């Protein structure tokens, strides 16, 4: 029997690490291009080298940065989005300030002909995309204005409820009415490597999620800072940096329409047995229950569940998640950029006889192909779950094909909620969840993904438990914490294999196109300049 407590986070990961890895990759690419240019005697390449080193330093900071809990709550808490907004805008300005002059200079050096000039154009285009993303983020932030949070009592204690009131100062548009609110306790652990390097790791100890309904320019709700029962064993009071660890609490507000998200760092005191209970909230301030409008909320994210199936009856769910179009578009853009740079470098190596350029081009073409294939997979993946007559079938389809697995319902050992994707943007975090089934033969199956929150995940788990007549101890709760090592599921293995094959095919196509490029046209200036050098 699989462990019946905890919440799996094996397949998820902090998107801050993904952003940091992206910055490190871009920094390495830009610094490498600058170093190659300096070796060829091009002074303008020094700007490339400096920008690459700056992006590398920013990536190292993003990889190692972890917030540390404060020791007390001020009278008014401000959202943690100012730093993220400044980072996005500053990075877009820096990229465009360097990419446009360098791109123009390289294009002129190439004589405006096809070849190296193509790669020079890609960097200003990426700068335009960054500027558009920064502008859209700023417009969304300005739509609601600056967010301020007040608590009652100001210093909550474990095991006691508290009230939180969110106010938007200077809102320029009607405020969202329905909100998803998450209270989360994390442990930040610092580890030191053999060479004196340090790295941080975040582990969710406890998390609670509710739905809240707005009241004009305010949102009022009641959240437990920690349950005296099972959750109390996981939730801990806030601490500053103590040795190599710290306990950090976060309160996150996310509008149901997806247009507003704010995050606040809290300080939670240890349990106080003398604390006086708060009076009950007015009925108008209470939020909707998890079951209210469940089908409609899921339908906005491409999930169709239909009517609740009776115990022992039949049912059908469809999952076409729309939570990741931004991530898919980013992967496609990055893949196109890396594939174009890789093809350019490979063609340069073939034309000039430089094996270093060819191998560098093959590496970037491979990375770009994997990003292109992953973006296409996110955009096209569809899945479905059908059951009836004591049997169930999982079906999935994508651009790379599909498959299906059928099993008997008595084979189900446990239903497990997992974090499929976790993204962080401008100080707020968003989760996409999935449900996995552990079968008696040791296989893991992903029953469906793209679920927008833990409340919806728990509601779906409850429906499957009733429809499939499973014992309560066979279903994990979507609340709480812990780590469950569920391993790879059948669909993940299948998709990983298809992803590798697609990336290999795309890499071969890019390198074949580079080899077939007419070297006498477009590369003549480059070859002559290298011969003179």
Coordinates of C-alpha atoms in Angstrom, one line a residue:
X1 CA 0.0 0.0 0.0
X2 CA 1.3 3.4 -0.9
X3 CA 1.6 5.9 2.0
X4 CA -1.7 7.6 2.7
X5 CA -0.5 10.9 3.9
X6 CA 1.1 13.8 2.1
X7 CA 0.9 15.6 -1.2
X8 CA 3.1 14.7 -4.1
X9 CA 5.3 17.4 -5.5
X10 CA 7.7 15.1 -7.4
X11 CA 6.6 16.1 -10.9
X12 CA 6.4 19.8 -10.1
X13 CA 9.1 22.3 -9.4
X14 CA 9.5 26.0 -8.8
X15 CA 9.3 28.0 -11.9
X16 CA 11.9 30.3 -10.4
X17 CA 14.4 27.6 -11.1
X18 CA 13.2 27.3 -14.7
X19 CA 13.5 31.1 -15.1
X20 CA 17.0 31.0 -13.5
X21 CA 18.0 28.2 -15.9
X22 CA 16.7 30.1 -18.8
X23 CA 18.7 33.2 -17.8
X24 CA 21.8 31.1 -17.3
X25 CA 21.4 29.5 -20.8
X26 CA 20.8 32.9 -22.5
X27 CA 23.7 34.4 -20.6
X28 CA 26.0 31.6 -21.6
X29 CA 24.9 31.9 -25.3
X30 CA 25.4 35.7 -25.4
X31 CA 28.7 35.6 -23.6
X32 CA 29.9 32.8 -25.9
X33 CA 28.9 34.8 -29.0
X34 CA 30.7 37.9 -27.6
X35 CA 33.9 35.9 -26.8
X36 CA 33.9 34.5 -30.3
X37 CA 33.5 37.9 -31.7
X38 CA 36.3 39.4 -29.7
X39 CA 38.6 36.5 -30.8
X40 CA 37.8 37.5 -34.4
X41 CA 38.8 41.1 -33.7
X42 CA 35.3 42.6 -33.5
X43 CA 35.2 45.4 -30.9
X44 CA 31.4 45.5 -30.9
X45 CA 31.4 42.0 -29.5
X46 CA 32.5 43.4 -26.1
X47 CA 28.9 44.6 -25.6
X48 CA 27.7 41.0 -26.2
X49 CA 30.2 39.7 -23.7
X50 CA 29.3 42.2 -21.0
X51 CA 25.6 41.6 -21.5
X52 CA 26.1 37.9 -21.3
X53 CA 28.0 38.1 -18.1
X54 CA 25.3 40.4 -16.6
X55 CA 22.6 37.9 -17.6
X56 CA 24.7 35.1 -16.1
X57 CA 25.0 37.0 -12.8
X58 CA 21.3 37.6 -12.8
X59 CA 20.6 33.9 -13.4
X60 CA 22.9 32.9 -10.5
X61 CA 21.1 35.4 -8.2
X62 CA 17.7 34.1 -9.3
X63 CA 18.8 30.5 -8.7
X64 CA 20.1 31.1 -5.2
X65 CA 17.6 33.7 -4.0
X66 CA 15.0 32.6 -1.5
X67 CA 13.0 34.9 0.7
X68 CA 13.5 34.8 4.4
X69 CA 10.5 35.2 6.8
X70 CA 10.2 38.4 8.7
X71 CA 9.9 38.5 12.5
X72 CA 6.6 40.6 12.6
X73 CA 3.8 41.9 10.5
X74 CA 3.6 45.6 9.9
X75 CA 0.2 47.4 10.2
X76 CA -0.2 47.2 6.4
X77 CA 1.5 44.6 4.2
X78 CA 2.4 45.4 0.6
X79 CA 2.3 42.8 -2.2
X80 CA 5.5 41.2 -3.3
X81 CA 5.1 42.2 -6.9
X82 CA 7.3 45.4 -7.0
X83 CA 10.6 43.5 -7.3
X84 CA 9.3 41.2 -10.0
X85 CA 7.9 44.2 -12.0
X86 CA 11.2 46.0 -11.8
X87 CA 13.0 42.9 -12.9
X88 CA 10.9 42.3 -15.9
X89 CA 11.0 45.9 -17.0
X90 CA 14.7 46.3 -16.4
X91 CA 15.6 43.1 -18.2
X92 CA 13.6 44.2 -21.2
X93 CA 15.2 47.6 -21.3
X94 CA 18.7 46.1 -20.9
X95 CA 18.1 43.5 -23.6
X96 CA 16.8 46.1 -26.2
X97 CA 19.4 48.7 -25.4
X98 CA 22.2 46.2 -26.2
X99 CA 20.5 43.9 -28.8
X100 CA 19.4 46.6 -31.3
X101 CA 22.8 48.3 -31.9
X102 CA 24.7 45.0 -31.9
X103 CA 22.1 43.4 -34.3
X104 CA 22.3 46.4 -36.7
X105 CA 26.1 46.3 -36.6
X106 CA 26.3 42.5 -37.3
X107 CA 23.7 42.9 -40.1
X108 CA 25.8 45.6 -41.8
X109 CA 28.9 43.4 -41.4
X110 CA 27.1 40.6 -43.2
X111 CA 26.2 42.9 -46.0
X112 CA 22.5 42.4 -45.5
X113 CA 22.8 38.9 -47.1
X114 CA 21.3 35.7 -45.8
X115 CA 23.6 34.0 -43.3
X116 CA 25.0 35.5 -40.1
X117 CA 22.8 38.5 -40.4
X118 CA 19.7 36.3 -39.8
X119 CA 21.0 35.5 -36.3
X120 CA 21.6 39.1 -35.7
X121 CA 17.9 39.9 -36.4
X122 CA 16.7 37.3 -33.9
X123 CA 18.0 39.2 -30.8
X124 CA 16.2 42.5 -31.5
X125 CA 13.0 40.5 -32.2
X126 CA 13.4 38.7 -28.9
X127 CA 13.8 42.2 -27.4
X128 CA 10.5 43.3 -28.9
X129 CA 8.8 40.2 -27.4
X130 CA 10.3 41.0 -24.0
X131 CA 9.1 44.6 -24.2
X132 CA 5.5 43.4 -25.1
X133 CA 5.5 41.0 -22.1
X134 CA 6.8 43.7 -19.8
X135 CA 4.2 46.2 -21.0
X136 CA 1.3 43.6 -20.7
X137 CA 2.4 42.8 -17.1
X138 CA 2.5 46.5 -16.2
X139 CA -0.9 47.2 -17.7
X140 CA -2.4 44.2 -15.8
X141 CA -0.8 45.5 -12.6
X142 CA -2.0 49.1 -13.2
X143 CA -5.6 47.8 -13.8
X144 CA -6.0 46.9 -10.2
X145 CA -3.5 49.3 -8.6
X146 CA -1.3 48.8 -5.6
X147 CA -2.5 46.0 -3.2
X148 CA -2.5 46.4 0.6
X149 CA -3.3 43.7 3.2
X150 CA -4.4 44.2 6.8
X151 CA -4.7 41.3 9.3
X152 CA -6.8 40.9 12.5
X153 CA -5.1 40.1 14.7
X154 CA -2.0 41.6 13.2
X155 CA 0.2 38.8 14.6
X156 CA -1.7 35.4 13.9
X157 CA -0.8 32.3 15.9
X158 CA -0.8 28.7 14.9
X159 CA -4.1 27.0 15.7
X160 CA -6.1 30.2 15.7
X161 CA -8.2 31.8 12.9
X162 CA -7.5 35.3 11.6
X163 CA -9.1 37.7 9.2
X164 CA -7.4 39.1 6.1
X165 CA -8.6 42.1 4.2
X166 CA -7.2 43.0 0.7
X167 CA -7.6 46.5 -0.5
X168 CA -6.6 47.9 -3.9
X169 CA -5.4 51.5 -3.9
X170 CA -6.2 53.4 -7.1
X171 CA -8.0 50.7 -9.0
X172 CA -8.8 51.8 -12.6
X173 CA -11.2 49.0 -13.5
X174 CA -13.9 47.0 -11.8
X175 CA -12.3 44.5 -9.4
X176 CA -12.7 40.8 -9.8
X177 CA -15.4 39.3 -7.6
X178 CA -14.2 35.8 -7.1
X179 CA -10.8 35.0 -5.7
X180 CA -8.7 31.9 -4.9
X181 CA -6.7 32.3 -1.7
X182 CA -3.8 30.1 -0.6
X183 CA -2.1 30.1 2.7
X184 CA 1.2 28.3 2.5
X185 CA 4.0 27.3 5.0
X186 CA 7.4 26.5 3.4
X187 CA 10.7 25.5 4.7
X188 CA 13.7 27.1 3.1
X189 CA 16.9 25.0 3.5
X190 CA 20.4 26.2 2.6
X191 CA 23.0 23.6 1.8
X192 CA 26.7 24.1 1.3
X193 CA 28.7 22.3 -1.4
X194 CA 32.2 21.1 -1.2
X195 CA 33.7 24.2 -2.8
X196 CA 31.9 26.6 -0.5
X197 CA 28.9 27.2 -2.8
X198 CA 25.5 27.4 -1.3
X199 CA 22.1 26.5 -2.7
X200 CA 18.6 26.7 -1.4
X201 CA 15.7 24.3 -1.4
X202 CA 12.0 25.0 -0.7
X203 CA 9.7 22.4 0.7
X204 CA 6.0 23.0 1.3
X205 CA 5.1 21.9 4.8
X206 CA 1.4 22.8 4.8
X207 CA -1.0 24.5 2.5
X208 CA -4.6 25.6 2.7
X209 CA -6.8 26.9 -0.1
X210 CA -10.2 28.6 -0.1
X211 CA -12.5 30.6 -2.4
X212 CA -13.4 34.1 -1.4
X213 CA -15.9 36.6 -2.8
X214 CA -15.0 40.3 -3.2
X215 CA -16.9 43.1 -1.6
X216 CA -16.4 46.3 -3.6
X217 CA -12.7 47.2 -3.3
X218 CA -12.1 44.7 -0.5
X219 CA -11.8 41.0 0.0
X220 CA -12.5 39.6 3.5
X221 CA -11.9 36.0 4.5
X222 CA -11.0 33.8 7.4
X223 CA -8.1 31.3 7.2
X224 CA -6.6 29.0 9.8
X225 CA -3.0 29.6 10.5
X226 CA -2.7 25.9 11.4
X227 CA -5.1 23.2 12.5
X228 CA -4.7 21.7 16.0
X229 CA -5.0 18.3 14.4
X230 CA -3.1 16.6 11.6
X231 CA -2.0 19.8 9.9
X232 CA -0.5 21.2 13.1
X233 CA 2.2 18.5 12.8
X234 CA 3.4 20.0 9.6
X235 CA 2.8 23.8 10.0
X236 CA 5.4 25.6 12.0
X237 CA 5.8 29.2 13.2
X238 CA 7.8 31.7 11.2
X239 CA 11.5 32.0 11.8
X240 CA 14.3 34.1 10.6
X241 CA 17.4 32.6 9.2
X242 CA 18.5 30.0 11.8
X243 CA 21.6 28.1 10.7
X244 CA 20.8 26.7 7.3
X245 CA 17.0 26.9 7.5
X246 CA 14.0 29.2 7.8
X247 CA 10.2 28.8 7.9
X248 CA 8.4 31.1 5.5
X249 CA 4.6 31.8 5.3
X250 CA 2.9 33.3 2.2
X251 CA -0.7 34.4 1.6
X252 CA -1.6 34.5 -2.1
X253 CA -4.6 36.0 -3.8
X254 CA -5.5 34.9 -7.4
X255 CA -8.5 36.3 -9.3
X256 CA -10.7 33.6 -10.9
X257 CA -10.5 35.4 -14.2
X258 CA -6.7 35.1 -14.1
X259 CA -6.2 38.9 -14.5
X260 CA -5.0 39.7 -11.0
X261 CA -2.6 38.0 -8.6
X262 CA -1.0 39.3 -5.4
X263 CA 1.3 37.6 -2.9
X264 CA 2.2 38.6 0.7
X265 CA 4.8 37.4 3.1
X266 CA 3.4 36.8 6.6
X267 CA 4.9 36.2 10.1
X268 CA 3.0 33.5 12.1
X269 CA 3.6 33.1 15.8
X270 CA 3.7 29.8 17.7
X271 CA 0.4 28.5 19.1
X272 CA -1.0 30.7 21.9
X273 CA -3.5 28.8 24.2
X274 CA -4.6 32.2 25.7
X275 CA -5.7 33.7 22.4
X276 CA -9.3 34.9 22.3
X277 CA -11.5 33.7 19.4
X278 CA -12.5 36.1 16.8
X279 CA -16.2 36.9 16.3
X280 CA -17.8 35.1 13.2
X281 CA -17.7 36.9 9.9
X282 CA -20.9 38.3 8.3
X283 CA -22.6 36.0 5.9
X284 CA -22.0 38.3 3.0
X285 CA -18.2 38.0 3.5
X286 CA -18.1 34.2 3.3
X287 CA -16.7 32.8 0.1
X288 CA -18.4 30.1 -2.1
X289 CA -17.8 26.5 -1.3
X290 CA -15.6 24.2 -3.4
X291 CA -18.6 22.5 -5.0
X292 CA -20.3 25.8 -6.1
X293 CA -19.8 26.2 -9.9
X294 CA -17.2 23.4 -10.0
X295 CA -18.1 22.4 -13.6
X296 CA -18.1 26.0 -14.8
X297 CA -14.7 26.8 -13.2
X298 CA -13.2 23.7 -14.7
X299 CA -14.7 24.4 -18.1
X300 CA -12.8 27.7 -18.2
X301 CA -9.6 25.6 -18.2
X302 CA -10.7 23.1 -20.8
X303 CA -11.9 20.3 -18.4
X304 CA -15.4 18.8 -19.0
X305 CA -16.7 16.6 -16.2
X306 CA -20.4 16.5 -17.0
X307 CA -22.9 15.3 -14.3
X308 CA -21.7 13.6 -11.2
X309 CA -21.7 9.8 -11.8
X310 CA -23.6 7.6 -9.4
X311 CA -21.7 5.0 -7.4
X312 CA -21.0 2.0 -9.7
X313 CA -22.3 4.0 -12.8
X314 CA -20.5 5.3 -15.8
X315 CA -18.9 8.6 -16.5
X316 CA -16.6 10.5 -18.8
X317 CA -14.2 13.4 -18.3
X318 CA -12.2 15.3 -20.9
X319 CA -9.0 17.2 -20.2
X320 CA -7.7 19.8 -22.7
X321 CA -5.9 22.1 -20.3
X322 CA -5.6 25.8 -21.3
X323 CA -3.4 26.7 -18.4
X324 CA -0.1 26.7 -20.3
X325 CA -0.4 28.7 -23.5
X326 CA 2.1 31.3 -22.3
X327 CA 4.6 28.6 -21.3
X328 CA 4.1 26.8 -24.7
X329 CA 4.6 30.1 -26.6
X330 CA 7.7 30.9 -24.6
X331 CA 9.1 27.4 -25.4
X332 CA 8.3 27.8 -29.1
X333 CA 10.0 31.2 -29.2
X334 CA 13.1 30.0 -27.4
X335 CA 13.2 26.9 -29.5
X336 CA 13.0 28.9 -32.7
X337 CA 15.8 31.2 -31.5
X338 CA 18.1 28.4 -30.5
X339 CA 17.4 26.4 -33.6
X340 CA 18.1 29.4 -35.9
X341 CA 21.3 30.3 -34.0
X342 CA 22.4 26.6 -34.1
X343 CA 21.7 26.3 -37.9
X344 CA 23.7 29.6 -38.5
X345 CA 26.7 28.4 -36.5
X346 CA 26.6 24.9 -38.1
X347 CA 26.5 26.5 -41.6
X348 CA 29.3 28.9 -40.6
X349 CA 31.4 25.9 -39.5
X350 CA 30.8 24.1 -42.7
X351 CA 31.7 27.1 -44.8
X352 CA 34.8 28.0 -42.9
X353 CA 36.0 24.6 -41.9
X354 CA 35.7 25.4 -38.2
X355 CA 34.7 22.3 -36.3
X356 CA 34.1 24.3 -33.1
X357 CA 31.3 26.3 -34.8
X358 CA 29.8 23.1 -36.2
X359 CA 29.6 21.4 -32.8
X360 CA 28.3 24.6 -31.1
X361 CA 25.6 24.8 -33.8
X362 CA 24.7 21.1 -33.2
X363 CA 24.4 21.8 -29.5
X364 CA 22.1 24.8 -29.9
X365 CA 20.1 23.1 -32.6
X366 CA 19.5 20.2 -30.2
X367 CA 18.4 22.5 -27.3
X368 CA 16.1 24.4 -29.7
X369 CA 14.6 21.2 -31.1
X370 CA 13.7 20.0 -27.6
X371 CA 12.1 23.4 -26.7
X372 CA 10.1 23.4 -30.0
X373 CA 8.9 19.8 -29.4
X374 CA 8.0 20.6 -25.7
X375 CA 6.0 23.7 -26.7
X376 CA 4.1 21.8 -29.4
X377 CA 3.3 19.0 -26.9
X378 CA 1.9 21.5 -24.4
X379 CA -0.3 23.1 -27.0
X380 CA -1.7 19.8 -28.5
X381 CA -1.9 17.4 -25.5
X382 CA -5.4 16.1 -24.9
X383 CA -6.6 13.3 -22.6
X384 CA -9.8 11.6 -21.4
X385 CA -11.0 9.3 -18.7
X386 CA -14.0 7.0 -19.2
X387 CA -15.4 4.3 -16.8
X388 CA -18.3 2.0 -16.5
X389 CA -19.1 -1.6 -15.9
X390 CA -16.2 -2.0 -13.4
X391 CA -13.6 -0.9 -16.0
X392 CA -11.9 2.4 -16.8
X393 CA -9.9 3.6 -19.8
X394 CA -7.4 6.5 -20.1
X395 CA -6.9 7.9 -23.5
X396 CA -4.4 10.6 -24.6
X397 CA -3.7 12.4 -27.9
X398 CA -1.0 14.9 -29.0
X399 CA 0.8 16.1 -32.1
X400 CA 3.2 13.1 -31.7
X401 CA 0.4 10.5 -31.6
X402 CA -1.5 9.0 -28.7
X403 CA -2.3 5.9 -26.8
X404 CA -4.7 4.4 -24.2
X405 CA -4.6 2.1 -21.2
X406 CA -7.6 0.1 -19.8
X407 CA -7.8 -1.3 -16.3
X408 CA -10.3 -2.9 -13.9
X409 CA -11.4 -0.6 -11.1
X410 CA -10.6 -3.1 -8.4
X411 CA -6.9 -2.8 -9.5
X412 CA -6.8 0.8 -8.2
X413 CA -4.7 0.9 -5.0
X414 CA -4.6 4.6 -4.5
X415 CA -5.6 8.0 -6.1
X416 CA -2.9 10.6 -5.7
X417 CA -3.0 14.4 -6.4
X418 CA 0.3 15.7 -7.8
X419 CA 1.6 19.1 -8.8
X420 CA 2.1 18.9 -12.6
X421 CA 3.4 22.5 -13.2
X422 CA 4.2 25.3 -10.8
X423 CA 4.8 28.8 -12.2
X424 CA 5.9 32.0 -10.4
X425 CA 5.3 35.4 -11.9
X426 CA 5.8 38.8 -10.3
X427 CA 5.8 37.4 -6.8
X428 CA 2.7 35.2 -7.2
X429 CA 2.6 31.4 -7.7
X430 CA 0.2 29.3 -9.8
X431 CA -0.2 25.6 -9.7
X432 CA -1.5 23.1 -12.2
X433 CA -2.4 19.8 -10.7
X434 CA -3.1 16.3 -12.0
X435 CA -4.5 13.0 -10.6
X436 CA -2.6 9.8 -10.7
X437 CA -3.8 6.3 -10.0
X438 CA -1.5 3.5 -8.5
X439 CA -2.5 0.1 -9.8
X440 CA -2.0 -3.3 -8.1
X441 CA 0.6 -4.3 -10.8
X442 CA 2.8 -1.4 -9.9
X443 CA 1.9 0.9 -12.8
X444 CA 1.1 4.6 -12.4
X445 CA -1.5 6.2 -14.7
X446 CA -2.2 9.9 -15.1
X447 CA -6.0 10.2 -15.1
X448 CA -6.1 13.9 -16.0
X449 CA -4.2 17.1 -15.7
X450 CA -4.5 20.9 -16.0
X451 CA -6.6 21.1 -12.9
X452 CA -6.4 24.8 -11.7
X453 CA -6.4 24.4 -7.9
X454 CA -6.4 22.1 -4.9
X455 CA -10.1 22.6 -4.2
X456 CA -11.1 21.4 -7.6
X457 CA -8.6 18.5 -7.4
X458 CA -10.1 17.4 -4.1
X459 CA -13.6 17.7 -5.5
X460 CA -12.7 15.4 -8.4
X461 CA -11.0 13.0 -6.1
X462 CA -14.2 12.8 -4.0
X463 CA -16.3 12.1 -7.1
X464 CA -14.0 9.3 -8.2
X465 CA -13.9 7.8 -4.8
X466 CA -17.7 7.7 -4.7
X467 CA -18.1 6.5 -8.4
X468 CA -15.5 3.8 -8.1
X469 CA -16.5 2.8 -4.6
X470 CA -13.0 3.2 -3.2
X471 CA -12.2 3.1 0.5
X472 CA -11.5 6.6 2.0
X473 CA -7.9 5.6 2.9
X474 CA -7.2 4.9 -0.8
X475 CA -7.5 8.6 -1.7
X476 CA -4.9 11.2 -0.7
X477 CA -6.0 14.6 0.3
X478 CA -5.1 17.6 -1.8
X479 CA -4.4 19.6 1.3
X480 CA -1.4 19.3 3.6
X481 CA 2.1 18.6 2.6
X482 CA 4.8 15.9 2.4
X483 CA 6.4 14.2 -0.6
X484 CA 5.2 11.1 -2.3
X485 CA 7.6 9.5 -4.8
X486 CA 5.0 8.2 -7.2
X487 CA 7.6 7.7 -10.0
X488 CA 7.0 8.1 -13.7
X489 CA 3.5 7.2 -15.0
X490 CA 2.8 5.3 -18.2
X491 CA 1.9 8.5 -20.2
X492 CA 5.0 10.4 -19.1
X493 CA 7.3 7.6 -20.4
X494 CA 5.4 7.4 -23.7
X495 CA 5.5 11.2 -24.2
X496 CA 9.2 11.4 -23.2
X497 CA 10.1 8.9 -25.8
X498 CA 8.1 10.7 -28.5
X499 CA 9.6 14.0 -27.4
X500 CA 13.1 12.6 -27.8
X501 CA 12.3 11.2 -31.2
X502 CA 10.7 14.5 -32.4
X503 CA 13.7 16.5 -31.1
X504 CA 16.1 14.2 -32.9
X505 CA 14.2 14.6 -36.1
X506 CA 14.1 18.4 -35.8
X507 CA 17.8 18.5 -35.0
X508 CA 18.6 16.5 -38.0
X509 CA 16.4 18.8 -40.2
X510 CA 18.2 21.9 -38.9
X511 CA 21.6 20.5 -39.5
X512 CA 20.6 19.2 -42.9
X513 CA 19.3 22.6 -43.9
X514 CA 22.6 24.2 -42.7
X515 CA 24.6 21.7 -44.8
X516 CA 22.4 22.4 -47.9
X517 CA 22.8 26.1 -47.5
X518 CA 24.4 27.8 -50.6
X519 CA 27.7 28.7 -49.0
X520 CA 28.9 30.8 -51.9
X521 CA 26.0 33.2 -51.4
X522 CA 25.8 35.0 -48.0
X523 CA 28.9 33.5 -46.4
X524 CA 31.5 35.0 -48.8
X525 CA 32.0 38.1 -46.6
X526 CA 32.4 36.1 -43.5
X527 CA 34.9 33.7 -45.1
X528 CA 37.0 36.5 -46.4
X529 CA 37.0 38.3 -43.1
X530 CA 38.1 35.2 -41.3
X531 CA 40.9 34.6 -43.9
X532 CA 42.1 38.2 -43.4
X533 CA 42.1 37.6 -39.6

